[in-house]
PDB file of C-alpha atoms and ligand atoms in Angstrom:
ATOM      1  CA  MET A   1      16.047  24.294  -7.885  1.00 98.00           C
ATOM      2  CA  ALA A   2      17.404  23.433 -11.133  1.00 98.00           C
ATOM      3  CA  VAL A   3      15.713  22.438 -14.356  1.00 98.00           C
ATOM      4  CA  LEU A   4      17.308  20.442 -16.789  1.00 98.00           C
ATOM      5  CA  GLY A   5      15.798  19.797 -20.526  1.00 98.00           C
ATOM      6  CA  SER A   6      16.695  19.733 -23.846  1.00 98.00           C
ATOM      7  CA  GLY A   7      13.666  20.187 -25.564  1.00 97.00           C
ATOM      8  CA  THR A   8      10.772  23.328 -25.986  1.00 98.00           C
ATOM      9  CA  GLY A   9      10.300  23.843 -22.287  1.00 98.00           C
ATOM     10  CA  SER A  10       6.730  23.979 -22.123  1.00 98.00           C
ATOM     11  CA  ASN A  11       7.132  21.909 -18.055  1.00 98.00           C
ATOM     12  CA  PHE A  12      10.087  24.641 -17.576  1.00 98.00           C
ATOM     13  CA  GLN A  13       7.281  26.530 -18.047  1.00 98.00           C
ATOM     14  CA  ALA A  14       4.638  25.415 -16.209  1.00 98.00           C
ATOM     15  CA  LEU A  15       7.088  24.719 -12.972  1.00 98.00           C
ATOM     16  CA  TYR A  16       8.587  28.732 -13.478  1.00 98.00           C
ATOM     17  CA  GLU A  17       4.517  30.044 -13.206  1.00 98.00           C
ATOM     18  CA  GLU A  18       4.548  28.517  -9.993  1.00 98.00           C
ATOM     19  CA  PHE A  19       8.038  28.970  -8.217  1.00 98.00           C
ATOM     20  CA  GLY A  20       9.617  31.690 -10.463  1.00 98.00           C
ATOM     21  CA  ALA A  21      12.465  32.766  -8.518  1.00 96.00           C
ATOM     22  CA  GLY A  22      12.651  29.380  -7.083  1.00 97.00           C
ATOM     23  CA  ILE A  23      14.537  28.042 -10.706  1.00 98.00           C
ATOM     24  CA  VAL A  24      18.061  29.832 -10.451  1.00 98.00           C
ATOM     25  CA  LEU A  25      19.641  27.330 -13.389  1.00 98.00           C
ATOM     26  CA  VAL A  26      18.175  25.833 -16.346  1.00 98.00           C
ATOM     27  CA  ILE A  27      21.172  23.566 -17.866  1.00 98.00           C
ATOM     28  CA  SER A  28      20.358  21.867 -21.837  1.00 98.00           C
ATOM     29  CA  ASP A  29      22.820  19.719 -23.703  1.00 98.00           C
ATOM     30  CA  ARG A  30      21.111  21.532 -26.846  1.00 98.00           C
ATOM     31  CA  PRO A  31      22.249  24.759 -27.785  1.00 97.00           C
ATOM     32  CA  GLY A  32      19.397  25.334 -29.714  1.00 96.00           C
ATOM     33  CA  ALA A  33      16.658  24.288 -27.444  1.00 98.00           C
ATOM     34  CA  GLY A  34      13.688  26.036 -27.233  1.00 98.00           C
ATOM     35  CA  ILE A  35      14.099  25.778 -23.137  1.00 98.00           C
ATOM     36  CA  LEU A  36      16.722  27.836 -23.675  1.00 98.00           C
ATOM     37  CA  GLU A  37      14.990  30.275 -24.988  1.00 98.00           C
ATOM     38  CA  LYS A  38      12.244  30.816 -22.730  1.00 98.00           C
ATOM     39  CA  ALA A  39      14.319  30.422 -19.761  1.00 98.00           C
ATOM     40  CA  LYS A  40      16.735  33.573 -20.748  1.00 98.00           C
ATOM     41  CA  ARG A  41      13.084  35.571 -21.241  1.00 98.00           C
ATOM     42  CA  ALA A  42      12.139  35.088 -17.548  1.00 98.00           C
ATOM     43  CA  GLY A  43      16.234  36.134 -16.679  1.00 98.00           C
ATOM     44  CA  ILE A  44      17.778  32.924 -15.081  1.00 98.00           C
ATOM     45  CA  PRO A  45      20.887  31.890 -15.668  1.00 98.00           C
ATOM     46  CA  THR A  46      21.287  29.039 -18.743  1.00 98.00           C
ATOM     47  CA  ILE A  47      24.424  27.024 -19.394  1.00 98.00           C
ATOM     48  CA  VAL A  48      24.797  24.366 -22.034  1.00 98.00           C
ATOM     49  CA  GLU A  49      26.538  21.182 -21.427  1.00 98.00           C
ATOM     50  CA  LYS A  50      27.172  19.199 -24.275  1.00 97.00           C
ATOM     51  CA  GLY A  51      26.755  15.092 -23.784  1.00 92.00           C
ATOM     52  CA  GLY A  52      30.188  12.890 -23.477  1.00 94.00           C
ATOM     53  CA  PRO A  53      31.274  10.929 -20.652  1.00 92.00           C
ATOM     54  CA  ASP A  54      31.647  13.424 -17.845  1.00 97.00           C
ATOM     55  CA  LEU A  55      28.582  15.119 -18.656  1.00 98.00           C
ATOM     56  CA  CYS A  56      27.034  13.997 -15.350  1.00 98.00           C
ATOM     57  CA  ALA A  57      30.197  15.233 -13.581  1.00 98.00           C
ATOM     58  CA  ARG A  58      29.659  18.103 -15.659  1.00 98.00           C
ATOM     59  CA  ILE A  59      26.345  19.047 -14.537  1.00 98.00           C
ATOM     60  CA  LEU A  60      26.860  18.403 -11.232  1.00 98.00           C
ATOM     61  CA  GLY A  61      29.932  20.819 -10.838  1.00 98.00           C
ATOM     62  CA  HIS A  62      27.164  23.661 -11.461  1.00 98.00           C
ATOM     63  CA  LEU A  63      24.579  22.586  -8.587  1.00 98.00           C
ATOM     64  CA  GLU A  64      26.155  24.081  -5.852  1.00 98.00           C
ATOM     65  CA  GLY A  65      23.475  25.407  -3.300  1.00 96.00           C
ATOM     66  CA  ILE A  66      21.120  23.346  -5.352  1.00 97.00           C
ATOM     67  CA  ASP A  67      18.334  21.770  -3.423  1.00 96.00           C
ATOM     68  CA  LEU A  68      16.349  19.929  -5.957  1.00 98.00           C
ATOM     69  CA  VAL A  69      16.840  19.228  -9.431  1.00 98.00           C
ATOM     70  CA  CYS A  70      14.084  18.699 -12.058  1.00 98.00           C
ATOM     71  CA  LEU A  71      14.317  16.962 -15.180  1.00 98.00           C
ATOM     72  CA  ALA A  72      11.881  18.445 -17.741  1.00 98.00           C
ATOM     73  CA  GLY A  73      12.476  16.819 -21.309  1.00 97.00           C
ATOM     74  CA  PHE A  74      15.952  15.785 -20.662  1.00 98.00           C
ATOM     75  CA  MET A  75      16.865  13.434 -23.389  1.00 96.00           C
ATOM     76  CA  ARG A  76      19.755  11.816 -21.311  1.00 96.00           C
ATOM     77  CA  LEU A  77      20.189   9.087 -18.453  1.00 96.00           C
ATOM     78  CA  VAL A  78      21.475  10.517 -15.220  1.00 97.00           C
ATOM     79  CA  LYS A  79      24.401   8.728 -14.018  1.00 97.00           C
ATOM     80  CA  GLU A  80      26.722   9.232 -11.337  1.00 98.00           C
ATOM     81  CA  PRO A  81      28.134  10.919  -9.849  1.00 98.00           C
ATOM     82  CA  LEU A  82      25.167  13.418  -9.720  1.00 98.00           C
ATOM     83  CA  LEU A  83      22.855  10.506  -8.923  1.00 98.00           C
ATOM     84  CA  SER A  84      24.748   9.960  -5.445  1.00 98.00           C
ATOM     85  CA  ALA A  85      24.967  13.962  -4.811  1.00 98.00           C
ATOM     86  CA  PHE A  86      20.973  14.371  -5.324  1.00 98.00           C
ATOM     87  CA  PRO A  87      19.355  11.036  -3.389  1.00 95.00           C
ATOM     88  CA  ARG A  88      15.621  11.290  -3.943  1.00 95.00           C
ATOM     89  CA  ARG A  89      16.518  14.671  -5.140  1.00 97.00           C
ATOM     90  CA  ILE A  90      16.014  14.552  -8.474  1.00 98.00           C
ATOM     91  CA  LEU A  91      12.540  14.290 -10.510  1.00 98.00           C
ATOM     92  CA  ASN A  92      11.396  13.232 -13.719  1.00 98.00           C
ATOM     93  CA  ILE A  93       8.239  13.712 -16.007  1.00 98.00           C
ATOM     94  CA  HIS A  94       6.962  11.003 -18.040  1.00 98.00           C
ATOM     95  CA  PRO A  95       4.291  11.046 -20.515  1.00 98.00           C
ATOM     96  CA  SER A  96       2.408   7.507 -19.461  1.00 98.00           C
ATOM     97  CA  LEU A  97       1.099   6.464 -17.004  1.00 98.00           C
ATOM     98  CA  LEU A  98       4.398   3.875 -15.007  1.00 98.00           C
ATOM     99  CA  PRO A  99       5.456   1.661 -15.458  1.00 98.00           C
ATOM    100  CA  LYS A 100       3.425   1.595 -18.602  1.00 98.00           C
ATOM    101  CA  TYR A 101       5.684   2.528 -21.722  1.00 98.00           C
ATOM    102  CA  PRO A 102       9.078   3.556 -20.423  1.00 98.00           C
ATOM    103  CA  GLY A 103      11.835   5.385 -23.127  1.00 97.00           C
ATOM    104  CA  LEU A 104      11.146   6.958 -26.095  1.00 95.00           C
ATOM    105  CA  GLY A 105       7.688   8.221 -27.752  1.00 95.00           C
ATOM    106  CA  ALA A 106       5.436   6.706 -24.558  1.00 97.00           C
ATOM    107  CA  TRP A 107       2.796   8.168 -26.710  1.00 96.00           C
ATOM    108  CA  VAL A 108       3.708   6.546 -29.706  1.00 96.00           C
ATOM    109  CA  GLN A 109       3.853   3.280 -28.051  1.00 97.00           C
ATOM    110  CA  ALA A 110       0.550   3.344 -26.175  1.00 97.00           C
ATOM    111  CA  ILE A 111      -1.616   4.019 -29.380  1.00 97.00           C
ATOM    112  CA  GLU A 112       0.507   1.415 -30.973  1.00 97.00           C
ATOM    113  CA  ASP A 113      -0.333  -1.125 -28.091  1.00 97.00           C
ATOM    114  CA  GLY A 114      -4.394   0.100 -28.322  1.00 97.00           C
ATOM    115  CA  ALA A 115      -4.324   1.408 -24.951  1.00 97.00           C
ATOM    116  CA  GLY A 116      -7.729   3.177 -23.923  1.00 98.00           C
ATOM    117  CA  GLU A 117      -5.980   5.682 -21.588  1.00 98.00           C
ATOM    118  CA  SER A 118      -2.567   7.003 -21.095  1.00 98.00           C
ATOM    119  CA  GLY A 119      -1.363   9.778 -18.960  1.00 98.00           C
ATOM    120  CA  CYS A 120       1.622  11.280 -17.258  1.00 98.00           C
ATOM    121  CA  THR A 121       3.823  10.286 -14.337  1.00 98.00           C
ATOM    122  CA  VAL A 122       5.893  12.609 -11.915  1.00 98.00           C
ATOM    123  CA  HIS A 123       8.584   9.921 -10.292  1.00 98.00           C
ATOM    124  CA  TYR A 124      11.751   9.937  -8.615  1.00 98.00           C
ATOM    125  CA  VAL A 125      14.843   9.693 -10.403  1.00 98.00           C
ATOM    126  CA  ASP A 126      17.490   5.927 -10.555  1.00 97.00           C
ATOM    127  CA  ALA A 127      20.080   4.712 -12.804  1.00 96.00           C
ATOM    128  CA  GLY A 128      17.303   3.333 -14.978  1.00 95.00           C
ATOM    129  CA  MET A 129      15.089   4.379 -17.506  1.00 95.00           C
ATOM    130  CA  ASP A 130      11.592   5.782 -16.206  1.00 96.00           C
ATOM    131  CA  THR A 131      12.098   2.904 -13.286  1.00 96.00           C
ATOM    132  CA  GLY A 132      12.334   5.228 -10.060  1.00 97.00           C
ATOM    133  CA  GLU A 133       9.591   5.749  -7.291  1.00 97.00           C
ATOM    134  CA  LEU A 134       6.492   7.079  -8.368  1.00 98.00           C
ATOM    135  CA  ILE A 135       5.538  10.342  -6.899  1.00 98.00           C
ATOM    136  CA  LEU A 136       2.561  12.222  -8.811  1.00 98.00           C
ATOM    137  CA  GLN A 137      -0.225  10.476 -12.139  1.00 98.00           C
ATOM    138  CA  ALA A 138      -2.365  11.749 -14.258  1.00 98.00           C
ATOM    139  CA  ARG A 139      -4.706   9.925 -17.110  1.00 98.00           C
ATOM    140  CA  VAL A 140      -6.143  10.929 -19.736  1.00 98.00           C
ATOM    141  CA  PRO A 141      -7.884   9.162 -22.616  1.00 98.00           C
ATOM    142  CA  VAL A 142      -6.442   7.588 -25.968  1.00 98.00           C
ATOM    143  CA  LEU A 143      -9.849   8.813 -28.300  1.00 98.00           C
ATOM    144  CA  ARG A 144      -9.904   6.191 -31.525  1.00 95.00           C
ATOM    145  CA  ASP A 145      -8.588   8.715 -34.182  1.00 96.00           C
ATOM    146  CA  ASP A 146      -6.001  10.190 -31.697  1.00 97.00           C
ATOM    147  CA  THR A 147      -2.794  11.090 -33.592  1.00 96.00           C
ATOM    148  CA  PRO A 148       1.006  10.926 -31.567  1.00 95.00           C
ATOM    149  CA  GLU A 149       0.325  14.761 -31.824  1.00 96.00           C
ATOM    150  CA  THR A 150      -2.940  14.985 -30.256  1.00 98.00           C
ATOM    151  CA  LEU A 151      -2.473  12.596 -27.305  1.00 98.00           C
ATOM    152  CA  HIS A 152       1.109  13.936 -26.573  1.00 97.00           C
ATOM    153  CA  ALA A 153      -0.652  17.564 -26.277  1.00 98.00           C
ATOM    154  CA  ARG A 154      -3.166  16.022 -24.472  1.00 98.00           C
ATOM    155  CA  ILE A 155      -0.578  14.347 -21.929  1.00 98.00           C
ATOM    156  CA  GLN A 156       0.820  17.579 -21.373  1.00 98.00           C
ATOM    157  CA  VAL A 157      -1.901  19.821 -20.334  1.00 98.00           C
ATOM    158  CA  GLU A 158      -1.902  17.262 -17.306  1.00 98.00           C
ATOM    159  CA  GLU A 159       1.875  17.512 -17.809  1.00 98.00           C
ATOM    160  CA  HIS A 160       2.098  21.261 -16.351  1.00 98.00           C
ATOM    161  CA  ARG A 161      -0.295  20.363 -14.303  1.00 98.00           C
ATOM    162  CA  ILE A 162       0.567  18.073 -12.248  1.00 98.00           C
ATOM    163  CA  TYR A 163       4.462  19.177 -11.998  1.00 98.00           C
ATOM    164  CA  PRO A 164       4.069  22.254  -9.893  1.00 98.00           C
ATOM    165  CA  LEU A 165       2.053  20.088  -7.458  1.00 98.00           C
ATOM    166  CA  ALA A 166       4.703  16.613  -7.434  1.00 98.00           C
ATOM    167  CA  VAL A 167       7.575  19.810  -7.123  1.00 98.00           C
ATOM    168  CA  LYS A 168       5.599  21.706  -4.413  1.00 97.00           C
ATOM    169  CA  ALA A 169       5.037  18.142  -2.687  1.00 96.00           C
ATOM    170  CA  CYS A 170       9.057  17.181  -2.629  1.00 96.00           C
ATOM    171  CA  LEU A 171      10.377  20.691  -1.423  1.00 95.00           C
ATOM    172  CA  ALA A 172       7.233  20.676   1.747  1.00 94.00           C
ATOM    173  CA  ALA A 173       8.864  16.969   2.382  1.00 92.00           C
ATOM    174  CA  ILE A 174      12.887  18.337   2.518  1.00 91.00           C
ATOM    175  CA  LYS A 175      11.799  21.945   4.377  1.00 89.00           C
ATOM    176  CA  ASP A 176      10.688  18.837   6.706  1.00 90.00           C
ATOM    177  CA  GLY A 177      13.823  17.249   6.464  1.00 85.00           C
ATOM    178  CA  GLU A 178      12.829  14.212   4.951  1.00 72.00           C
TER     179      GLU A 178
HETATM  180  C1  GRF B   1       7.474  15.879 -21.912  1.00 88.93           C
HETATM  181  O1  GRF B   1       6.409  15.311 -22.461  1.00 88.93           O
HETATM  182  C2  GRF B   1       8.169  14.943 -20.883  1.00 88.93           C
HETATM  183  O2  GRF B   1       7.069  14.053 -20.308  1.00 88.93           O
HETATM  184  C3  GRF B   1       8.841  14.263 -21.225  1.00 88.93           C
HETATM  185  O3  GRF B   1       9.440  15.172 -22.834  1.00 88.93           O
HETATM  186  C4  GRF B   1       8.572  15.817 -23.392  1.00 88.93           C
HETATM  187  C5  GRF B   1       8.765  17.435 -22.883  1.00 88.93           C
HETATM  188  O4  GRF B   1       8.706  18.763 -23.236  1.00 88.93           O
HETATM  189  N1  GRF B   1       9.931  13.636 -20.772  1.00 88.93           N
HETATM  190  P1  GRF B   1       8.265  20.119 -22.914  1.00 88.93           P
HETATM  191  O5  GRF B   1      10.461  20.433 -23.169  1.00 88.93           O
HETATM  192  O6  GRF B   1       8.632  20.308 -21.152  1.00 88.93           O
HETATM  193  O7  GRF B   1       7.872  20.907 -23.613  1.00 88.93           O
END
């Protein structure tokens, strides 16, 4: 599988701990992203593809032989021709109980909304923003004295637990010819 990310790469790390050499490529749109450092430390090839109108075509050009694409903090919308090349083969992890709080700063949205709970969701990626079919969710409480940082940290513990589980289920489905 290939992992795409723009940030610190803690979800990449969780996937790597589960799948090891099953991850053969990490692509980032941000040259300084922590995910690149983590991938290099793990001995996984990395590629930087900065944004631009043909970003998804350039990314697709690197994905020959890849079965599954995992977005892990990838801060861009996935577009054609990448979407059609990987039908039900692109997953994303989002820090809310979708369909609640899609888009940026989902944990801030939860706090501002006065939510009593939030969580995270692994879903298939479609052309929308965080709109694809849900695969797996986990819930966490929102505490009265939570800051965006404390809530995000609590959500991330669950992200690191469920993302590998969801990927395992998808790989099994691919193997079964689904
Ligand atoms: C995670 O909270 C994920 O849900 C969101 O972006 C964040 C990425 O974190 N899509 P990391 O780079 O995996 O630490």
